[in-house]
Amino acid sequence: MPLEPLSQKEIEDRLAELPGWSLDGDRIARSYRLGSHFAAAALVVHIAQVQDALDHHSDLTLGYHTVSLTVNTHSVGGAVTERDFALAQRVEEIAAGHGAN
């Protein structure tokens, strides 16, 4: 089944299930705060592993105590799809284990 862009309503409904995530232009986005730069860097590495496993990659930014990511699906013209929410859900699942909030 080909990947299709989600409607605005579908995006809003899915975001309601992912506290902390928001729509930022044509992407979904989330920032996490961590206890140290090392903890933030470890989360980045873990997210990179998840992205490789899913073969779907976000724009990922490491700050001093923060990690931010934005994601959309380039293969459908930069729209938000189910793949983006699958990645967001996986990131949510691992972030707490790194002490992210």
GROMACS .gro file of C-alpha atoms in nm:
model
  101
    1MET     CA    1   0.000   0.000   0.000
    2PRO     CA    2   0.148   0.338  -0.099
    3LEU     CA    3   0.219   0.594   0.169
    4GLU     CA    4  -0.032   0.881   0.171
    5PRO     CA    5  -0.017   1.222   0.337
    6LEU     CA    6  -0.242   1.254   0.642
    7SER     CA    7  -0.521   1.511   0.650
    8GLN     CA    8  -0.506   1.801   0.894
    9LYS     CA    9  -0.773   1.629   1.108
   10GLU     CA   10  -0.578   1.301   1.110
   11ILE     CA   11  -0.262   1.486   1.214
   12GLU     CA   12  -0.446   1.668   1.494
   13ASP     CA   13  -0.602   1.343   1.618
   14ARG     CA   14  -0.266   1.165   1.621
   15LEU     CA   15  -0.093   1.458   1.795
   16ALA     CA   16  -0.355   1.441   2.071
   17GLU     CA   17  -0.218   1.091   2.146
   18LEU     CA   18   0.142   1.219   2.172
   19PRO     CA   19   0.178   1.482   2.446
   20GLY     CA   20   0.463   1.722   2.379
   21TRP     CA   21   0.449   1.678   2.001
   22SER     CA   22   0.315   1.956   1.780
   23LEU     CA   23   0.277   2.052   1.418
   24ASP     CA   24   0.553   2.286   1.305
   25GLY     CA   25   0.475   2.391   0.948
   26ASP     CA   26   0.479   2.073   0.742
   27ARG     CA   27   0.646   1.861   1.013
   28ILE     CA   28   0.572   1.714   1.351
   29ALA     CA   29   0.814   1.827   1.619
   30ARG     CA   30   0.921   1.761   1.977
   31SER     CA   31   1.194   1.886   2.210
   32TYR     CA   32   1.319   1.700   2.514
   33ARG     CA   33   1.508   1.835   2.814
   34LEU     CA   34   1.761   1.607   2.982
   35GLY     CA   35   1.975   1.623   3.295
   36SER     CA   36   2.309   1.661   3.121
   37HIS     CA   37   2.475   1.703   2.785
   38PHE     CA   38   2.594   1.342   2.801
   39ALA     CA   39   2.237   1.218   2.858
   40ALA     CA   40   2.118   1.427   2.563
   41ALA     CA   41   2.394   1.285   2.341
   42ALA     CA   42   2.304   0.930   2.446
   43LEU     CA   43   1.940   0.994   2.350
   44VAL     CA   44   2.052   1.121   2.008
   45VAL     CA   45   2.247   0.799   1.949
   46HIS     CA   46   1.949   0.588   2.056
   47ILE     CA   47   1.713   0.785   1.828
   48ALA     CA   48   1.958   0.737   1.541
   49GLN     CA   49   1.946   0.361   1.599
   50VAL     CA   50   1.564   0.364   1.594
   51GLN     CA   51   1.564   0.573   1.276
   52ASP     CA   52   1.797   0.329   1.102
   53ALA     CA   53   1.580   0.034   1.212
   54LEU     CA   54   1.269   0.206   1.072
   55ASP     CA   55   1.456   0.339   0.766
   56HIS     CA   56   1.295   0.675   0.839
   57HIS     CA   57   1.499   0.974   0.956
   58SER     CA   58   1.419   1.304   1.123
   59ASP     CA   59   1.608   1.627   1.151
   60LEU     CA   60   1.773   1.579   1.488
   61THR     CA   61   1.939   1.857   1.691
   62LEU     CA   62   2.157   1.815   1.999
   63GLY     CA   63   2.175   2.108   2.237
   64TYR     CA   64   2.349   2.142   2.573
   65HIS     CA   65   2.070   1.969   2.770
   66THR     CA   66   1.819   1.929   2.488
   67VAL     CA   67   1.731   1.711   2.194
   68SER     CA   68   1.491   1.835   1.929
   69LEU     CA   69   1.354   1.657   1.628
   70THR     CA   70   1.127   1.740   1.340
   71VAL     CA   71   1.001   1.486   1.093
   72ASN     CA   72   0.802   1.455   0.773
   73THR     CA   73   0.811   1.215   0.482
   74HIS     CA   74   1.021   1.335   0.189
   75SER     CA   75   0.897   1.066  -0.050
   76VAL     CA   76   0.546   1.218  -0.046
   77GLY     CA   77   0.657   1.577  -0.095
   78GLY     CA   78   0.740   1.657   0.265
   79ALA     CA   79   0.395   1.579   0.405
   80VAL     CA   80   0.320   1.415   0.740
   81THR     CA   81   0.238   1.043   0.716
   82GLU     CA   82   0.187   0.740   0.938
   83ARG     CA   83   0.563   0.674   0.916
   84ASP     CA   84   0.628   1.000   1.098
   85PHE     CA   85   0.395   0.905   1.380
   86ALA     CA   86   0.548   0.556   1.401
   87LEU     CA   87   0.887   0.718   1.451
   88ALA     CA   88   0.748   0.967   1.704
   89GLN     CA   89   0.591   0.684   1.904
   90ARG     CA   90   0.916   0.488   1.912
   91VAL     CA   91   1.108   0.798   2.026
   92GLU     CA   92   0.853   0.853   2.303
   93GLU     CA   93   0.903   0.493   2.416
   94ILE     CA   94   1.279   0.535   2.456
   95ALA     CA   95   1.300   0.896   2.576
   96ALA     CA   96   1.177   0.831   2.930
   97GLY     CA   97   1.450   0.572   2.980
   98HIS     CA   98   1.704   0.849   2.919
   99GLY     CA   99   1.538   1.077   3.175
  100ALA     CA  100   1.395   1.305   2.908
  101ASN     CA  101   1.095   1.525   2.972
   0.00000   0.00000   0.00000
